[in-house]
Each structure stands twice: as C-alpha cells, then as structure tokens.
Amino acid sequence: MSEDTEIADLSAEAEQSFREKVSDFLEKNCDRVGESEATLEDDPARVAECRNFQQELFSSGLAALSYSKEFGGAGLTKKHQEIFDQIARDWRLPNGPLYISHGMCLPMLDQYGTAKQKNTYMEDCISGKTIWCQLFSEPGAGSDVAGLSTRATKDGDEWVISGQKVWTSGAHYADLGLVVARTDPSLPKHQGLSMFIVDLTDPDVEVRPLRQISGGSGFNEVFFNETRIPLENLLGDLNQGWNLAVSMLMFERVSIGAGSGSLTADRSPVLIELAKDLDKNSDPYIRQILSDLWIREKIRRFIGQRVRDSVAAGRVPGPEGSIAKLNGSLLARLFRDASMQIVGTNGQAWEIEDEDAEKWAVGCLAASGVSIAGGTDEVQRNIIGERVLGLPKEPDPYKGASWDSVPRN
Ligand SMILES: Cc1cc2nc3c(=O)[nH]c(=O)nc-3n(C[C@H](O)[C@H](O)[C@H](O)COP(=O)(O)OP(=O)(O)OC[C@H]3O[C@@H](n4cnc5c(N)ncnc54)[C@H](O)[C@@H]3O)c2cc1C
C-alpha cells in the first residue's frame, strides 16, 4: 500500500464531504441490506452486475481506497477505508464475485509483486476488469495444503504446470488466479512450493463447475494440462510459496471473520424485522436467540476492530485471524439456526411463487461452507490451541522428510 496510508486525522469538513460522497454513491448504485439476501453464486448476471458496479466505483475514485494511485488505487488513507466500510454496512454492495480478488489476491500482488507485476495486474484487478481466484486445495490436500501435488517444472523460459485443484471458488468466471505448485519435491513439504500468476482463460486450463447442496455452482475443479506460463509469473521467491500461502490464508481468515464491509455486516436486524413481520417477536425462545445473535455480532465487531487495528499498525495478523474466522463461522451457523426457527416449515417447503422464501433455504444450506472455507473450524482450533494456549503441536512422523519420500494416496 502507499506510504500515505497510515491512519490520518481528517479535518471535520474533509470527513463530512467524503461521507457524503460515499453515501451518494451507495444510494445511487446499491440496495439496502435486507432488500436482497442470498443469491446463487453461479448466476452470470450477478458477475456482470459486479463488474459494472466495480467499474463505477473505480471511476468515482472510491475503489481500493488505501492502495497507491500508481497502481490504480485511490491513494487515500486507511481512515477513508474505515469510513467507507462503516457506511457500506447498511448497503448490499453487488461485489460478491470480487471477494477473493480484492480480499486476498490484491493484497498479495501489492505485498509480493514486482513493479512490473503490479503495473500489469493491479489496476485491472481494482477496477473489476479482471476477476481473480485462489487455487490451493487439491483432492488429496485440503487442510494439509502443504502436501499438495500439482507440479511446476521449468522448461526454457517457461514454467509448465500439471495437476488438479478443487473447490476453486469463482474459477468459472475468473480471468486470472494465484496457484500454489510444487517446484522442488526433494525438499520437505513446506519448503518446495512456489506461487504463480496463471491465466485461467488459457486453453490448457480446464475448469469444471461442481454442483453444491445449496443448488449453486460457486466452485470448481481446475485441471492444469501442462499449462505453460512465462517465468516472470512467479510471485515472490522460488520455493517460498508456503510463506506466501500462509499470508494469503491470513488475509482470507481476516476477510471472513473480521472484514469490515458487507461480508461481515450485522444480520440480526434483518431477522428482527422478519420476526416482526411473521408475528414471532413475542415468542420468548425466538427473542432469546435473537438477543444472543445480536450480542455475538457486537463481540465480532470488537474482534474485527482488534484485527484491523493490528493490520493498520503494520503487524501481520497471527492467530487472531483464526479466532476471527472461527467466530465468523460460529455466527454463520447461529444465524442459520435463528432464521430457520423464525421461518419454520417455510424454510423447507414454500409456494413456488414466494420468491422471498427460497433465500432462507439457500442461506441455510450454504452456511456450513463457512466452517470449511479458508481452513476448517478444527484447523482453526488447532492453531488457537498451539499458538494461543501453548498446547503441544500435533505429532508429525514425517517432519523434515522430503515430500517425495512421504507415502500418499
Ligand atoms: C465455500 C468454500 C469455498 C472454497 N473456496 C476455495 C478456493 O477458492 N480455493 C481453494 O483453494 N480452496 C477452497 N475451498 C477449499 C477449502 O479450503 C478446503 O475444503 C478446506 O481447507 C478443507 O479441506 P478438505 O475439504 O480437503 O477437507 P479435509 O482436509 O480432508 O478435512 C476433512 C475433515 O477432517 C478434519 N481435519 C483435517 N485435518 C485435521 C487435523 N489436523 N486436526 C483435526 N481435524 C482435521 C477437517 O476439519 C474436516 O472436518 C473452499 C471450500 C469451501 C467450503
């Protein structure tokens, strides 16, 4: 990010005028939260709407507020971003398909990209002209992502990538992706990995959408069939991919659990309105679960503030990213249970013409994914156990062994 991005005190007039600019923009371009809740992720109209929205945001000077102007950002401060996020909480920004591009890939390009990579990719990423995805998980490597098998081998002035990824969110509409591949199998599993920028539209990249329980098709299998990319597409240093992957997972966990935009907006007000509409607001059990949800959402704000302050102070978020992510996934399930309690049987069987009813069922079915994406609840608990509580590490009989000497399926 630019050097002028430290939290700065804005004059009262400057702050007021920025607030008005943001509010005017959102009023003109977005629905209020609650007017539209869950939508299926594979809807092509949603992706087109997202690209248009982001282009408008970018043209208005409101995209990537604290990133450097040189690379397409608005060159403002983190304080501007905080103000924007605070106002945006009440609005549904149609930028869901950019969640990985901006929450994870953009900070990685900014932090690890060469000047040439930043010049080539950042502005298009910020303006929504390109959408990015993250390719880590494989059929044999999810929680143990460091054990992955996709290979990248050097051939002249190119890298050749071969292997399969899975659960790749948004690969079916992404233009580019950050892929982690094994560059030296003779090293222990964490040491022989590297990260690359890959063109997802290359004919040697095959993307096959997967159908989910929610009815959507938000993620995919991705096959690299000896895909050739230039040497300069290596992001960061050779065989340092694990450090980059950990950084990126941390951005992801912070985004899921402590992001300050609409992704982590308080949703209890929507349920309180729903309970009123359905005359369930005097039911003591429902009142209790709504109060519980409301309190836990306030706690999430404190956790989120702590993580964001830590990032603003220049620290890399450590296990607090796992605390935020675990808390976010527990909240998603609490919201699911509360919504099902309120809508009752309408959450499972509804009149076909009742367009509003389906969203609760879709939301209910999609909620479990939050406790898996970005590292499962169990994995977050392991990290918290080891790094916060000081419990012993999990035993690893192959610690220090070269990746190619470890038995695998
Ligand atoms: C909605 C969604 C979006 C996703 N998007 C992406 C994406 O864009 N890019 C990408 O690369 N991946 C993505 N993923 C994949 C996700 O990162 C993996 O699913 C996740 O890391 C778990 O890996 P796995 O599915 O292989 O499960 P496994 O690792 O096989 O785990 C199976 C079960 O075993 C438990 N377990 C595993 N190891 C341990 C352990 N050491 N201690 C205790 N319990 C353990 C797990 O908690 C889990 O319950 C996404 C997943 C979801 C649900």
mmCIF file of N, CA and C in Angstrom, residues 70-173:
data_model
loop_
_atom_site.group_PDB
_atom_site.id
_atom_site.type_symbol
_atom_site.label_atom_id
_atom_site.label_comp_id
_atom_site.label_asym_id
_atom_site.label_seq_id
_atom_site.Cartn_x
_atom_site.Cartn_y
_atom_site.Cartn_z
ATOM 1 N N GLU A 70 -0.449 4.958 -7.994
ATOM 2 C CA GLU A 70 0.430 4.471 -9.061
ATOM 3 C C GLU A 70 -0.071 3.141 -9.641
ATOM 4 N N PHE A 71 -0.698 2.323 -8.769
ATOM 5 C CA PHE A 71 -1.144 1.007 -9.239
ATOM 6 C C PHE A 71 -2.672 0.909 -9.298
ATOM 7 N N GLY A 72 -3.352 2.033 -9.408
ATOM 8 C CA GLY A 72 -4.802 2.006 -9.628
ATOM 9 C C GLY A 72 -5.645 2.264 -8.398
ATOM 10 N N GLY A 73 -5.018 2.390 -7.221
ATOM 11 C CA GLY A 73 -5.797 2.667 -6.014
ATOM 12 C C GLY A 73 -6.205 4.134 -5.945
ATOM 13 N N ALA A 74 -6.935 4.490 -4.886
ATOM 14 C CA ALA A 74 -7.387 5.876 -4.760
ATOM 15 C C ALA A 74 -6.338 6.738 -4.039
ATOM 16 N N GLY A 75 -5.301 6.102 -3.450
ATOM 17 C CA GLY A 75 -4.222 6.853 -2.798
ATOM 18 C C GLY A 75 -4.681 7.605 -1.558
ATOM 19 N N LEU A 76 -5.765 7.128 -0.940
ATOM 20 C CA LEU A 76 -6.238 7.795 0.287
ATOM 21 C C LEU A 76 -5.710 7.031 1.517
ATOM 22 N N THR A 77 -6.381 7.202 2.644
ATOM 23 C CA THR A 77 -5.844 6.616 3.882
ATOM 24 C C THR A 77 -6.715 5.454 4.378
ATOM 25 N N LYS A 78 -6.190 4.744 5.363
ATOM 26 C CA LYS A 78 -6.991 3.664 5.961
ATOM 27 C C LYS A 78 -8.221 4.231 6.661
ATOM 28 N N LYS A 79 -8.097 5.467 7.128
ATOM 29 C CA LYS A 79 -9.242 6.126 7.770
ATOM 30 C C LYS A 79 -10.392 6.249 6.759
ATOM 31 N N HIS A 80 -10.052 6.606 5.499
ATOM 32 C CA HIS A 80 -11.090 6.683 4.458
ATOM 33 C C HIS A 80 -11.739 5.314 4.267
ATOM 34 N N GLN A 81 -10.901 4.264 4.268
ATOM 35 C CA GLN A 81 -11.462 2.922 4.066
ATOM 36 C C GLN A 81 -12.398 2.562 5.216
ATOM 37 N N GLU A 82 -11.989 2.913 6.445
ATOM 38 C CA GLU A 82 -12.848 2.611 7.602
ATOM 39 C C GLU A 82 -14.185 3.314 7.491
ATOM 40 N N ILE A 83 -14.135 4.580 7.067
ATOM 41 C CA ILE A 83 -15.387 5.348 6.939
ATOM 42 C C ILE A 83 -16.266 4.703 5.860
ATOM 43 N N PHE A 84 -15.628 4.354 4.745
ATOM 44 C CA PHE A 84 -16.386 3.721 3.656
ATOM 45 C C PHE A 84 -17.057 2.439 4.170
ATOM 46 N N ASP A 85 -16.269 1.584 4.846
ATOM 47 C CA ASP A 85 -16.801 0.301 5.314
ATOM 48 C C ASP A 85 -17.936 0.496 6.313
ATOM 49 N N GLN A 86 -17.769 1.494 7.150
ATOM 50 C CA GLN A 86 -18.801 1.779 8.161
ATOM 51 C C GLN A 86 -20.121 2.145 7.466
ATOM 52 N N ILE A 87 -20.053 3.019 6.469
ATOM 53 C CA ILE A 87 -21.282 3.432 5.771
ATOM 54 C C ILE A 87 -21.831 2.259 4.950
ATOM 55 N N ALA A 88 -20.901 1.471 4.366
ATOM 56 C CA ALA A 88 -21.325 0.382 3.467
ATOM 57 C C ALA A 88 -22.044 -0.743 4.202
ATOM 58 N N ARG A 89 -21.893 -0.806 5.539
ATOM 59 C CA ARG A 89 -22.547 -1.887 6.286
ATOM 60 C C ARG A 89 -24.052 -1.927 6.059
ATOM 61 N N ASP A 90 -24.652 -0.792 5.774
ATOM 62 C CA ASP A 90 -26.109 -0.754 5.603
ATOM 63 C C ASP A 90 -26.549 -1.064 4.170
ATOM 64 N N TRP A 91 -25.578 -1.304 3.302
ATOM 65 C CA TRP A 91 -25.902 -1.496 1.893
ATOM 66 C C TRP A 91 -25.440 -2.853 1.409
ATOM 67 N N ARG A 92 -26.142 -3.386 0.414
ATOM 68 C CA ARG A 92 -25.680 -4.634 -0.203
ATOM 69 C C ARG A 92 -24.894 -4.258 -1.456
ATOM 70 N N LEU A 93 -23.584 -4.309 -1.337
ATOM 71 C CA LEU A 93 -22.740 -3.987 -2.487
ATOM 72 C C LEU A 93 -22.713 -5.216 -3.405
ATOM 73 N N PRO A 94 -23.036 -5.056 -4.691
ATOM 74 C CA PRO A 94 -23.090 -6.250 -5.557
ATOM 75 C C PRO A 94 -21.704 -6.687 -6.014
ATOM 76 N N ASN A 95 -20.763 -6.776 -5.069
ATOM 77 C CA ASN A 95 -19.385 -7.092 -5.460
ATOM 78 C C ASN A 95 -18.920 -8.446 -4.909
ATOM 79 N N GLY A 96 -19.903 -9.342 -4.590
ATOM 80 C CA GLY A 96 -19.552 -10.673 -4.066
ATOM 81 C C GLY A 96 -18.507 -11.396 -4.899
ATOM 82 N N PRO A 97 -18.631 -11.429 -6.243
ATOM 83 C CA PRO A 97 -17.641 -12.178 -7.040
ATOM 84 C C PRO A 97 -16.219 -11.618 -6.946
ATOM 85 N N LEU A 98 -16.062 -10.440 -6.340
ATOM 86 C CA LEU A 98 -14.706 -9.881 -6.203
ATOM 87 C C LEU A 98 -14.095 -10.156 -4.835
ATOM 88 N N TYR A 99 -14.816 -10.971 -4.050
ATOM 89 C CA TYR A 99 -14.396 -11.182 -2.676
ATOM 90 C C TYR A 99 -12.954 -11.752 -2.597
ATOM 91 N N ILE A 100 -12.633 -12.718 -3.466
ATOM 92 C CA ILE A 100 -11.278 -13.300 -3.439
ATOM 93 C C ILE A 100 -10.283 -12.363 -4.127
ATOM 94 N N SER A 101 -10.708 -11.753 -5.248
ATOM 95 C CA SER A 101 -9.818 -10.814 -5.965
ATOM 96 C C SER A 101 -9.306 -9.738 -5.030
ATOM 97 N N HIS A 102 -10.251 -9.105 -4.318
ATOM 98 C CA HIS A 102 -9.864 -7.934 -3.526
ATOM 99 C C HIS A 102 -9.470 -8.277 -2.089
ATOM 100 N N GLY A 103 -10.105 -9.362 -1.538
ATOM 101 C CA GLY A 103 -9.792 -9.713 -0.145
ATOM 102 C C GLY A 103 -8.456 -10.427 -0.027
ATOM 103 N N MET A 104 -8.051 -11.132 -1.081
ATOM 104 C CA MET A 104 -6.845 -11.962 -0.967
ATOM 105 C C MET A 104 -5.799 -11.704 -2.047
ATOM 106 N N CYS A 105 -6.227 -11.697 -3.323
ATOM 107 C CA CYS A 105 -5.217 -11.610 -4.403
ATOM 108 C C CYS A 105 -4.614 -10.208 -4.486
ATOM 109 N N LEU A 106 -5.442 -9.181 -4.348
ATOM 110 C CA LEU A 106 -4.916 -7.813 -4.450
ATOM 111 C C LEU A 106 -3.855 -7.526 -3.371
ATOM 112 N N PRO A 107 -4.127 -7.844 -2.081
ATOM 113 C CA PRO A 107 -3.056 -7.604 -1.102
ATOM 114 C C PRO A 107 -1.807 -8.430 -1.355
ATOM 115 N N MET A 108 -1.967 -9.623 -1.952
ATOM 116 C CA MET A 108 -0.785 -10.433 -2.265
ATOM 117 C C MET A 108 0.037 -9.782 -3.373
ATOM 118 N N LEU A 109 -0.641 -9.285 -4.423
ATOM 119 C CA LEU A 109 0.083 -8.608 -5.514
ATOM 120 C C LEU A 109 0.800 -7.383 -4.972
ATOM 121 N N ASP A 110 0.098 -6.678 -4.096
ATOM 122 C CA ASP A 110 0.670 -5.447 -3.535
ATOM 123 C C ASP A 110 1.899 -5.746 -2.679
ATOM 124 N N GLN A 111 1.790 -6.826 -1.894
ATOM 125 C CA GLN A 111 2.865 -7.135 -0.951
ATOM 126 C C GLN A 111 4.049 -7.849 -1.609
ATOM 127 N N TYR A 112 3.767 -8.750 -2.548
ATOM 128 C CA TYR A 112 4.845 -9.592 -3.083
ATOM 129 C C TYR A 112 5.160 -9.344 -4.557
ATOM 130 N N GLY A 113 4.324 -8.578 -5.264
ATOM 131 C CA GLY A 113 4.525 -8.391 -6.703
ATOM 132 C C GLY A 113 5.761 -7.556 -7.011
ATOM 133 N N THR A 114 6.386 -7.846 -8.165
ATOM 134 C CA THR A 114 7.452 -6.974 -8.655
ATOM 135 C C THR A 114 6.764 -5.714 -9.210
ATOM 136 N N ALA A 115 7.562 -4.662 -9.471
ATOM 137 C CA ALA A 115 6.971 -3.434 -10.023
ATOM 138 C C ALA A 115 6.232 -3.756 -11.323
ATOM 139 N N LYS A 116 6.827 -4.653 -12.122
ATOM 140 C CA LYS A 116 6.204 -4.994 -13.412
ATOM 141 C C LYS A 116 4.861 -5.719 -13.182
ATOM 142 N N GLN A 117 4.860 -6.654 -12.222
ATOM 143 C CA GLN A 117 3.605 -7.378 -11.947
ATOM 144 C C GLN A 117 2.537 -6.423 -11.423
ATOM 145 N N LYS A 118 2.955 -5.486 -10.558
ATOM 146 C CA LYS A 118 1.968 -4.531 -10.027
ATOM 147 C C LYS A 118 1.404 -3.679 -11.154
ATOM 148 N N ASN A 119 2.300 -3.212 -12.050
ATOM 149 C CA ASN A 119 1.843 -2.388 -13.170
ATOM 150 C C ASN A 119 0.920 -3.164 -14.097
ATOM 151 N N THR A 120 1.242 -4.426 -14.298
ATOM 152 C CA THR A 120 0.451 -5.223 -15.247
ATOM 153 C C THR A 120 -0.928 -5.573 -14.690
ATOM 154 N N TYR A 121 -1.001 -5.893 -13.386
ATOM 155 C CA TYR A 121 -2.224 -6.535 -12.898
ATOM 156 C C TYR A 121 -3.085 -5.715 -11.935
ATOM 157 N N MET A 122 -2.473 -4.816 -11.172
ATOM 158 C CA MET A 122 -3.256 -4.273 -10.050
ATOM 159 C C MET A 122 -4.425 -3.398 -10.483
ATOM 160 N N GLU A 123 -4.211 -2.499 -11.442
ATOM 161 C CA GLU A 123 -5.310 -1.587 -11.789
ATOM 162 C C GLU A 123 -6.526 -2.356 -12.335
ATOM 163 N N ASP A 124 -6.262 -3.356 -13.197
ATOM 164 C CA ASP A 124 -7.382 -4.122 -13.756
ATOM 165 C C ASP A 124 -8.102 -4.915 -12.660
ATOM 166 N N CYS A 125 -7.327 -5.374 -11.680
ATOM 167 C CA CYS A 125 -7.932 -6.107 -10.562
ATOM 168 C C CYS A 125 -8.817 -5.150 -9.749
ATOM 169 N N ILE A 126 -8.304 -3.955 -9.499
ATOM 170 C CA ILE A 126 -9.041 -2.973 -8.697
ATOM 171 C C ILE A 126 -10.324 -2.531 -9.407
ATOM 172 N N SER A 127 -10.238 -2.307 -10.716
ATOM 173 C CA SER A 127 -11.405 -1.792 -11.448
ATOM 174 C C SER A 127 -12.421 -2.891 -11.765
ATOM 175 N N GLY A 128 -12.085 -4.144 -11.470
ATOM 176 C CA GLY A 128 -13.015 -5.243 -11.760
ATOM 177 C C GLY A 128 -12.936 -5.698 -13.208
ATOM 178 N N LYS A 129 -11.996 -5.121 -13.981
ATOM 179 C CA LYS A 129 -11.841 -5.576 -15.370
ATOM 180 C C LYS A 129 -11.411 -7.044 -15.373
ATOM 181 N N THR A 130 -10.550 -7.400 -14.411
ATOM 182 C CA THR A 130 -10.205 -8.819 -14.250
ATOM 183 C C THR A 130 -10.680 -9.301 -12.881
ATOM 184 N N ILE A 131 -11.114 -10.559 -12.855
ATOM 185 C CA ILE A 131 -11.503 -11.200 -11.592
ATOM 186 C C ILE A 131 -10.505 -12.331 -11.350
ATOM 187 N N TRP A 132 -10.089 -12.475 -10.082
ATOM 188 C CA TRP A 132 -9.057 -13.455 -9.725
ATOM 189 C C TRP A 132 -9.634 -14.541 -8.831
ATOM 190 N N CYS A 133 -8.975 -15.713 -8.855
ATOM 191 C CA CYS A 133 -9.356 -16.765 -7.917
ATOM 192 C C CYS A 133 -8.096 -17.337 -7.250
ATOM 193 N N GLN A 134 -8.344 -18.181 -6.247
ATOM 194 C CA GLN A 134 -7.248 -18.713 -5.433
ATOM 195 C C GLN A 134 -7.216 -20.229 -5.589
ATOM 196 N N LEU A 135 -6.084 -20.782 -6.051
ATOM 197 C CA LEU A 135 -6.029 -22.225 -6.340
ATOM 198 C C LEU A 135 -5.026 -22.897 -5.410
ATOM 199 N N PHE A 136 -5.526 -23.336 -4.260
ATOM 200 C CA PHE A 136 -4.688 -24.024 -3.271
ATOM 201 C C PHE A 136 -5.103 -25.496 -3.161
ATOM 202 N N SER A 137 -6.396 -25.718 -2.785
ATOM 203 C CA SER A 137 -6.852 -27.060 -2.399
ATOM 204 C C SER A 137 -6.810 -28.042 -3.562
ATOM 205 N N GLU A 138 -6.517 -29.284 -3.194
ATOM 206 C CA GLU A 138 -6.495 -30.377 -4.175
ATOM 207 C C GLU A 138 -7.258 -31.562 -3.592
ATOM 208 N N PRO A 139 -7.603 -32.554 -4.427
ATOM 209 C CA PRO A 139 -8.333 -33.705 -3.891
ATOM 210 C C PRO A 139 -7.589 -34.365 -2.718
ATOM 211 N N GLY A 140 -6.251 -34.363 -2.756
ATOM 212 C CA GLY A 140 -5.508 -35.003 -1.664
ATOM 213 C C GLY A 140 -4.876 -34.016 -0.701
ATOM 214 N N ALA A 141 -5.224 -32.738 -0.797
ATOM 215 C CA ALA A 141 -4.576 -31.735 0.074
ATOM 216 C C ALA A 141 -5.519 -30.561 0.312
ATOM 217 N N GLY A 142 -6.225 -30.607 1.451
ATOM 218 C CA GLY A 142 -7.122 -29.503 1.822
ATOM 219 C C GLY A 142 -6.603 -28.865 3.089
ATOM 220 N N SER A 143 -6.915 -29.495 4.232
ATOM 221 C CA SER A 143 -6.373 -28.988 5.497
ATOM 222 C C SER A 143 -4.846 -29.062 5.466
ATOM 223 N N ASP A 144 -4.333 -30.139 4.908
ATOM 224 C CA ASP A 144 -2.881 -30.296 4.782
ATOM 225 C C ASP A 144 -2.446 -29.774 3.417
ATOM 226 N N VAL A 145 -2.684 -28.480 3.174
ATOM 227 C CA VAL A 145 -2.438 -27.942 1.831
ATOM 228 C C VAL A 145 -0.950 -27.979 1.469
ATOM 229 N N ALA A 146 -0.075 -27.987 2.487
ATOM 230 C CA ALA A 146 1.371 -28.026 2.198
ATOM 231 C C ALA A 146 1.773 -29.342 1.530
ATOM 232 N N GLY A 147 0.896 -30.354 1.598
ATOM 233 C CA GLY A 147 1.221 -31.645 0.979
ATOM 234 C C GLY A 147 0.809 -31.720 -0.486
ATOM 235 N N LEU A 148 0.429 -30.613 -1.098
ATOM 236 C CA LEU A 148 -0.162 -30.644 -2.448
ATOM 237 C C LEU A 148 0.784 -31.209 -3.516
ATOM 238 N N SER A 149 0.173 -31.718 -4.598
ATOM 239 C CA SER A 149 0.931 -32.458 -5.632
ATOM 240 C C SER A 149 1.071 -31.745 -6.968
ATOM 241 N N THR A 150 0.310 -30.688 -7.239
ATOM 242 C CA THR A 150 0.430 -30.010 -8.538
ATOM 243 C C THR A 150 1.883 -29.583 -8.735
ATOM 244 N N ARG A 151 2.442 -29.916 -9.925
ATOM 245 C CA ARG A 151 3.854 -29.661 -10.170
ATOM 246 C C ARG A 151 4.059 -28.465 -11.090
ATOM 247 N N ALA A 152 5.102 -27.694 -10.827
ATOM 248 C CA ALA A 152 5.538 -26.670 -11.785
ATOM 249 C C ALA A 152 6.998 -26.962 -12.098
ATOM 250 N N THR A 153 7.279 -27.224 -13.365
ATOM 251 C CA THR A 153 8.672 -27.513 -13.762
ATOM 252 C C THR A 153 9.128 -26.486 -14.792
ATOM 253 N N LYS A 154 10.395 -26.141 -14.671
ATOM 254 C CA LYS A 154 10.933 -25.120 -15.574
ATOM 255 C C LYS A 154 11.294 -25.773 -16.912
ATOM 256 N N ASP A 155 10.898 -25.119 -18.012
ATOM 257 C CA ASP A 155 11.275 -25.600 -19.341
ATOM 258 C C ASP A 155 11.654 -24.372 -20.167
ATOM 259 N N GLY A 156 12.968 -24.140 -20.321
ATOM 260 C CA GLY A 156 13.429 -22.948 -21.036
ATOM 261 C C GLY A 156 12.966 -21.687 -20.317
ATOM 262 N N ASP A 157 12.255 -20.811 -21.034
ATOM 263 C CA ASP A 157 11.813 -19.573 -20.392
ATOM 264 C C ASP A 157 10.345 -19.645 -19.954
ATOM 265 N N GLU A 158 9.907 -20.883 -19.646
ATOM 266 C CA GLU A 158 8.515 -21.055 -19.181
ATOM 267 C C GLU A 158 8.458 -22.017 -17.988
ATOM 268 N N TRP A 159 7.387 -21.888 -17.221
ATOM 269 C CA TRP A 159 7.019 -22.900 -16.230
ATOM 270 C C TRP A 159 5.918 -23.744 -16.846
ATOM 271 N N VAL A 160 5.970 -25.055 -16.579
ATOM 272 C CA VAL A 160 4.902 -25.941 -17.073
ATOM 273 C C VAL A 160 4.176 -26.478 -15.841
ATOM 274 N N ILE A 161 2.871 -26.211 -15.786
ATOM 275 C CA ILE A 161 2.096 -26.601 -14.595
ATOM 276 C C ILE A 161 1.195 -27.786 -14.938
ATOM 277 N N SER A 162 1.243 -28.821 -14.064
ATOM 278 C CA SER A 162 0.423 -30.023 -14.279
ATOM 279 C C SER A 162 -0.172 -30.455 -12.948
ATOM 280 N N GLY A 163 -1.470 -30.748 -12.965
ATOM 281 C CA GLY A 163 -2.099 -31.235 -11.740
ATOM 282 C C GLY A 163 -3.544 -30.785 -11.648
ATOM 283 N N GLN A 164 -4.170 -31.123 -10.516
ATOM 284 C CA GLN A 164 -5.589 -30.793 -10.332
ATOM 285 C C GLN A 164 -5.840 -30.024 -9.034
ATOM 286 N N LYS A 165 -6.635 -28.988 -9.138
ATOM 287 C CA LYS A 165 -7.123 -28.250 -7.968
ATOM 288 C C LYS A 165 -8.608 -28.539 -7.803
ATOM 289 N N VAL A 166 -9.130 -28.250 -6.614
ATOM 290 C CA VAL A 166 -10.571 -28.470 -6.395
ATOM 291 C C VAL A 166 -11.100 -27.425 -5.422
ATOM 292 N N TRP A 167 -12.401 -27.242 -5.414
ATOM 293 C CA TRP A 167 -13.097 -26.248 -4.577
ATOM 294 C C TRP A 167 -12.646 -24.819 -4.918
ATOM 295 N N THR A 168 -12.280 -24.589 -6.186
ATOM 296 C CA THR A 168 -11.768 -23.267 -6.551
ATOM 297 C C THR A 168 -12.945 -22.312 -6.778
ATOM 298 N N SER A 169 -13.214 -21.459 -5.801
ATOM 299 C CA SER A 169 -14.353 -20.536 -5.906
ATOM 300 C C SER A 169 -14.143 -19.586 -7.070
ATOM 301 N N GLY A 170 -15.183 -19.446 -7.877
ATOM 302 C CA GLY A 170 -15.180 -18.435 -8.936
ATOM 303 C C GLY A 170 -14.295 -18.727 -10.128
ATOM 304 N N ALA A 171 -13.682 -19.927 -10.207
ATOM 305 C CA ALA A 171 -12.777 -20.182 -11.361
ATOM 306 C C ALA A 171 -13.536 -20.111 -12.680
ATOM 307 N N HIS A 172 -14.861 -20.381 -12.636
ATOM 308 C CA HIS A 172 -15.634 -20.393 -13.887
ATOM 309 C C HIS A 172 -15.864 -18.990 -14.447
ATOM 310 N N TYR A 173 -15.654 -17.965 -13.652
ATOM 311 C CA TYR A 173 -15.735 -16.615 -14.228
ATOM 312 C C TYR A 173 -14.436 -15.824 -14.027
#
